[in-house]
PDB file of N, CA and C in Angstrom:
ATOM      1  N   MET A   1       0.817  -1.184   0.000  1.00  0.00           N
ATOM      2  CA  MET A   1       0.000   0.000   0.000  1.00  0.00           C
ATOM      3  C   MET A   1       0.863   1.252   0.000  1.00  0.00           C
ATOM      4  N   GLU A   2       2.036   1.168   0.563  1.00  0.00           N
ATOM      5  CA  GLU A   2       2.908   2.340   0.619  1.00  0.00           C
ATOM      6  C   GLU A   2       3.294   2.806  -0.783  1.00  0.00           C
ATOM      7  N   VAL A   3       3.521   1.861  -1.698  1.00  0.00           N
ATOM      8  CA  VAL A   3       3.889   2.224  -3.069  1.00  0.00           C
ATOM      9  C   VAL A   3       2.747   2.969  -3.734  1.00  0.00           C
ATOM     10  N   ALA A   4       1.527   2.465  -3.603  1.00  0.00           N
ATOM     11  CA  ALA A   4       0.369   3.134  -4.196  1.00  0.00           C
ATOM     12  C   ALA A   4       0.214   4.537  -3.628  1.00  0.00           C
ATOM     13  N   THR A   5       0.427   4.689  -2.335  1.00  0.00           N
ATOM     14  CA  THR A   5       0.341   6.001  -1.702  1.00  0.00           C
ATOM     15  C   THR A   5       1.426   6.928  -2.235  1.00  0.00           C
ATOM     16  N   THR A   6       2.634   6.422  -2.373  1.00  0.00           N
ATOM     17  CA  THR A   6       3.748   7.221  -2.882  1.00  0.00           C
ATOM     18  C   THR A   6       3.489   7.662  -4.311  1.00  0.00           C
ATOM     19  N   LEU A   7       3.027   6.742  -5.152  1.00  0.00           N
ATOM     20  CA  LEU A   7       2.778   7.077  -6.552  1.00  0.00           C
ATOM     21  C   LEU A   7       1.621   8.049  -6.702  1.00  0.00           C
ATOM     22  N   SER A   8       0.633   7.954  -5.829  1.00  0.00           N
ATOM     23  CA  SER A   8      -0.543   8.815  -5.916  1.00  0.00           C
ATOM     24  C   SER A   8      -0.299  10.200  -5.340  1.00  0.00           C
ATOM     25  N   SER A   9       0.700  10.341  -4.497  1.00  0.00           N
ATOM     26  CA  SER A   9       0.944  11.632  -3.855  1.00  0.00           C
ATOM     27  C   SER A   9       1.579  12.600  -4.843  1.00  0.00           C
ATOM     28  N   SER A  10       1.443  13.881  -4.553  1.00  0.00           N
ATOM     29  CA  SER A  10       2.033  14.893  -5.424  1.00  0.00           C
ATOM     30  C   SER A  10       3.515  15.085  -5.138  1.00  0.00           C
ATOM     31  N   ALA A  11       3.978  14.597  -3.995  1.00  0.00           N
ATOM     32  CA  ALA A  11       5.400  14.712  -3.653  1.00  0.00           C
ATOM     33  C   ALA A  11       6.214  13.774  -4.530  1.00  0.00           C
ATOM     34  N   LYS A  12       7.293  14.258  -5.038  1.00  0.00           N
ATOM     35  CA  LYS A  12       8.159  13.448  -5.896  1.00  0.00           C
ATOM     36  C   LYS A  12       9.232  12.796  -5.041  1.00  0.00           C
ATOM     37  N   ASP A  13       9.408  11.503  -5.209  1.00  0.00           N
ATOM     38  CA  ASP A  13      10.452  10.771  -4.498  1.00  0.00           C
ATOM     39  C   ASP A  13      11.475  10.342  -5.535  1.00  0.00           C
ATOM     40  N   ASP A  14      12.380  11.255  -5.887  1.00  0.00           N
ATOM     41  CA  ASP A  14      13.323  11.015  -6.975  1.00  0.00           C
ATOM     42  C   ASP A  14      14.406  10.010  -6.625  1.00  0.00           C
ATOM     43  N   GLU A  15      14.438   9.533  -5.398  1.00  0.00           N
ATOM     44  CA  GLU A  15      15.451   8.553  -5.026  1.00  0.00           C
ATOM     45  C   GLU A  15      15.118   7.168  -5.570  1.00  0.00           C
ATOM     46  N   HIS A  16      13.881   6.936  -5.923  1.00  0.00           N
ATOM     47  CA  HIS A  16      13.456   5.616  -6.371  1.00  0.00           C
ATOM     48  C   HIS A  16      13.192   5.636  -7.874  1.00  0.00           C
ATOM     49  N   ARG A  17      14.064   4.994  -8.625  1.00  0.00           N
ATOM     50  CA  ARG A  17      13.954   4.973 -10.084  1.00  0.00           C
ATOM     51  C   ARG A  17      12.637   4.348 -10.529  1.00  0.00           C
ATOM     52  N   LEU A  18      12.230   3.287  -9.865  1.00  0.00           N
ATOM     53  CA  LEU A  18      10.991   2.607 -10.231  1.00  0.00           C
ATOM     54  C   LEU A  18       9.790   3.545 -10.086  1.00  0.00           C
ATOM     55  N   CYS A  19       9.779   4.367  -9.042  1.00  0.00           N
ATOM     56  CA  CYS A  19       8.691   5.334  -8.858  1.00  0.00           C
ATOM     57  C   CYS A  19       8.699   6.368  -9.972  1.00  0.00           C
ATOM     58  N   ARG A  20       9.883   6.839 -10.351  1.00  0.00           N
ATOM     59  CA  ARG A  20       9.979   7.811 -11.454  1.00  0.00           C
ATOM     60  C   ARG A  20       9.430   7.216 -12.738  1.00  0.00           C
ATOM     61  N   GLU A  21       9.819   5.980 -13.038  1.00  0.00           N
ATOM     62  CA  GLU A  21       9.365   5.323 -14.267  1.00  0.00           C
ATOM     63  C   GLU A  21       7.855   5.101 -14.244  1.00  0.00           C
ATOM     64  N   ALA A  22       7.328   4.673 -13.108  1.00  0.00           N
ATOM     65  CA  ALA A  22       5.880   4.451 -13.003  1.00  0.00           C
ATOM     66  C   ALA A  22       5.126   5.758 -13.200  1.00  0.00           C
ATOM     67  N   ARG A  23       5.626   6.850 -12.609  1.00  0.00           N
ATOM     68  CA  ARG A  23       4.971   8.152 -12.778  1.00  0.00           C
ATOM     69  C   ARG A  23       4.998   8.604 -14.230  1.00  0.00           C
ATOM     70  N   LYS A  24       6.099   8.322 -14.950  1.00  0.00           N
ATOM     71  CA  LYS A  24       6.164   8.687 -16.370  1.00  0.00           C
ATOM     72  C   LYS A  24       5.006   8.055 -17.131  1.00  0.00           C
ATOM     73  N   TYR A  25       4.771   6.771 -16.875  1.00  0.00           N
ATOM     74  CA  TYR A  25       3.679   6.081 -17.562  1.00  0.00           C
ATOM     75  C   TYR A  25       2.320   6.568 -17.086  1.00  0.00           C
ATOM     76  N   MET A  26       2.199   6.868 -15.808  1.00  0.00           N
ATOM     77  CA  MET A  26       0.921   7.328 -15.265  1.00  0.00           C
ATOM     78  C   MET A  26       0.551   8.713 -15.787  1.00  0.00           C
ATOM     79  N   ASN A  27       1.548   9.519 -16.169  1.00  0.00           N
ATOM     80  CA  ASN A  27       1.281  10.870 -16.653  1.00  0.00           C
ATOM     81  C   ASN A  27       0.961  10.926 -18.137  1.00  0.00           C
ATOM     82  N   LYS A  28       1.024   9.816 -18.825  1.00  0.00           N
ATOM     83  CA  LYS A  28       0.680   9.792 -20.245  1.00  0.00           C
ATOM     84  C   LYS A  28      -0.834   9.895 -20.410  1.00  0.00           C
ATOM     85  N   GLU A  29      -1.269  10.145 -21.639  1.00  0.00           N
ATOM     86  CA  GLU A  29      -2.688  10.336 -21.933  1.00  0.00           C
ATOM     87  C   GLU A  29      -3.424   9.004 -22.049  1.00  0.00           C
ATOM     88  N   TRP A  30      -3.530   8.286 -20.975  1.00  0.00           N
ATOM     89  CA  TRP A  30      -4.314   7.065 -20.928  1.00  0.00           C
ATOM     90  C   TRP A  30      -4.811   6.861 -19.514  1.00  0.00           C
ATOM     91  N   GLU A  31      -5.723   5.971 -19.365  1.00  0.00           N
ATOM     92  CA  GLU A  31      -6.270   5.702 -18.037  1.00  0.00           C
ATOM     93  C   GLU A  31      -5.415   4.649 -17.350  1.00  0.00           C
ATOM     94  N   VAL A  32      -4.950   4.973 -16.158  1.00  0.00           N
ATOM     95  CA  VAL A  32      -4.110   4.055 -15.386  1.00  0.00           C
ATOM     96  C   VAL A  32      -4.810   3.764 -14.066  1.00  0.00           C
ATOM     97  N   ILE A  33      -4.916   2.495 -13.762  1.00  0.00           N
ATOM     98  CA  ILE A  33      -5.518   2.084 -12.493  1.00  0.00           C
ATOM     99  C   ILE A  33      -4.459   1.323 -11.706  1.00  0.00           C
ATOM    100  N   THR A  34      -4.205   1.761 -10.479  1.00  0.00           N
ATOM    101  CA  THR A  34      -3.267   1.039  -9.617  1.00  0.00           C
ATOM    102  C   THR A  34      -4.076   0.288  -8.574  1.00  0.00           C
ATOM    103  N   GLN A  35      -3.635  -0.904  -8.268  1.00  0.00           N
ATOM    104  CA  GLN A  35      -4.317  -1.668  -7.230  1.00  0.00           C
ATOM    105  C   GLN A  35      -3.308  -2.519  -6.484  1.00  0.00           C
ATOM    106  N   HIS A  36      -3.607  -2.774  -5.237  1.00  0.00           N
ATOM    107  CA  HIS A  36      -2.729  -3.570  -4.384  1.00  0.00           C
ATOM    108  C   HIS A  36      -2.971  -5.049  -4.647  1.00  0.00           C
ATOM    109  N   THR A  37      -1.900  -5.806  -4.788  1.00  0.00           N
ATOM    110  CA  THR A  37      -1.977  -7.261  -4.921  1.00  0.00           C
ATOM    111  C   THR A  37      -1.000  -7.865  -3.929  1.00  0.00           C
ATOM    112  N   TYR A  38      -1.457  -8.826  -3.163  1.00  0.00           N
ATOM    113  CA  TYR A  38      -0.580  -9.479  -2.197  1.00  0.00           C
ATOM    114  C   TYR A  38       0.490 -10.291  -2.916  1.00  0.00           C
ATOM    115  N   ARG A  39       1.631 -10.483  -2.265  1.00  0.00           N
ATOM    116  CA  ARG A  39       2.747 -11.230  -2.851  1.00  0.00           C
ATOM    117  C   ARG A  39       2.307 -12.581  -3.390  1.00  0.00           C
ATOM    118  N   LYS A  40       1.469 -13.239  -2.649  1.00  0.00           N
ATOM    119  CA  LYS A  40       1.010 -14.569  -3.037  1.00  0.00           C
ATOM    120  C   LYS A  40       0.308 -14.528  -4.403  1.00  0.00           C
ATOM    121  N   GLY A  41      -0.331 -13.414  -4.719  1.00  0.00           N
ATOM    122  CA  GLY A  41      -1.065 -13.289  -5.972  1.00  0.00           C
ATOM    123  C   GLY A  41      -0.221 -12.828  -7.138  1.00  0.00           C
ATOM    124  N   ASN A  42       1.018 -12.400  -6.896  1.00  0.00           N
ATOM    125  CA  ASN A  42       1.854 -11.900  -7.981  1.00  0.00           C
ATOM    126  C   ASN A  42       3.300 -12.308  -7.720  1.00  0.00           C
ATOM    127  N   LYS A  43       3.606 -13.537  -8.000  1.00  0.00           N
ATOM    128  CA  LYS A  43       4.936 -14.077  -7.702  1.00  0.00           C
ATOM    129  C   LYS A  43       6.023 -13.447  -8.566  1.00  0.00           C
ATOM    130  N   LEU A  44       5.695 -13.051  -9.802  1.00  0.00           N
ATOM    131  CA  LEU A  44       6.695 -12.429 -10.670  1.00  0.00           C
ATOM    132  C   LEU A  44       7.161 -11.100 -10.080  1.00  0.00           C
ATOM    133  N   ALA A  45       6.224 -10.241  -9.705  1.00  0.00           N
ATOM    134  CA  ALA A  45       6.591  -8.951  -9.119  1.00  0.00           C
ATOM    135  C   ALA A  45       7.340  -9.145  -7.808  1.00  0.00           C
ATOM    136  N   ASP A  46       6.927 -10.114  -7.015  1.00  0.00           N
ATOM    137  CA  ASP A  46       7.612 -10.394  -5.753  1.00  0.00           C
ATOM    138  C   ASP A  46       9.050 -10.827  -6.014  1.00  0.00           C
ATOM    139  N   GLY A  47       9.249 -11.665  -7.021  1.00  0.00           N
ATOM    140  CA  GLY A  47      10.600 -12.110  -7.367  1.00  0.00           C
ATOM    141  C   GLY A  47      11.469 -10.966  -7.853  1.00  0.00           C
ATOM    142  N   LEU A  48      10.889 -10.082  -8.677  1.00  0.00           N
ATOM    143  CA  LEU A  48      11.647  -8.926  -9.164  1.00  0.00           C
ATOM    144  C   LEU A  48      12.014  -7.994  -8.015  1.00  0.00           C
ATOM    145  N   ALA A  49      11.087  -7.766  -7.107  1.00  0.00           N
ATOM    146  CA  ALA A  49      11.357  -6.892  -5.962  1.00  0.00           C
ATOM    147  C   ALA A  49      12.430  -7.489  -5.058  1.00  0.00           C
ATOM    148  N   SER A  50      12.461  -8.793  -4.961  1.00  0.00           N
ATOM    149  CA  SER A  50      13.456  -9.449  -4.105  1.00  0.00           C
ATOM    150  C   SER A  50      14.867  -9.323  -4.661  1.00  0.00           C
ATOM    151  N   THR A  51      14.992  -9.169  -5.985  1.00  0.00           N
ATOM    152  CA  THR A  51      16.314  -9.056  -6.598  1.00  0.00           C
ATOM    153  C   THR A  51      16.822  -7.624  -6.605  1.00  0.00           C
ATOM    154  N   ALA A  52      15.949  -6.658  -6.352  1.00  0.00           N
ATOM    155  CA  ALA A  52      16.343  -5.237  -6.406  1.00  0.00           C
ATOM    156  C   ALA A  52      17.171  -4.852  -5.208  1.00  0.00           C
TER     157      ALA A  52
END
């Protein structure tokens, strides 16, 4: 939930490259929906986060 809160806030957290990249896509002219998914439901994202 912290990531969704960070991405939705107007404050920029330039220390996190992933947040910058996500904001770039969210600011494009399309509809973006963010939602929380537990680790158990998204093993690929969990694996990628574990390697970062």
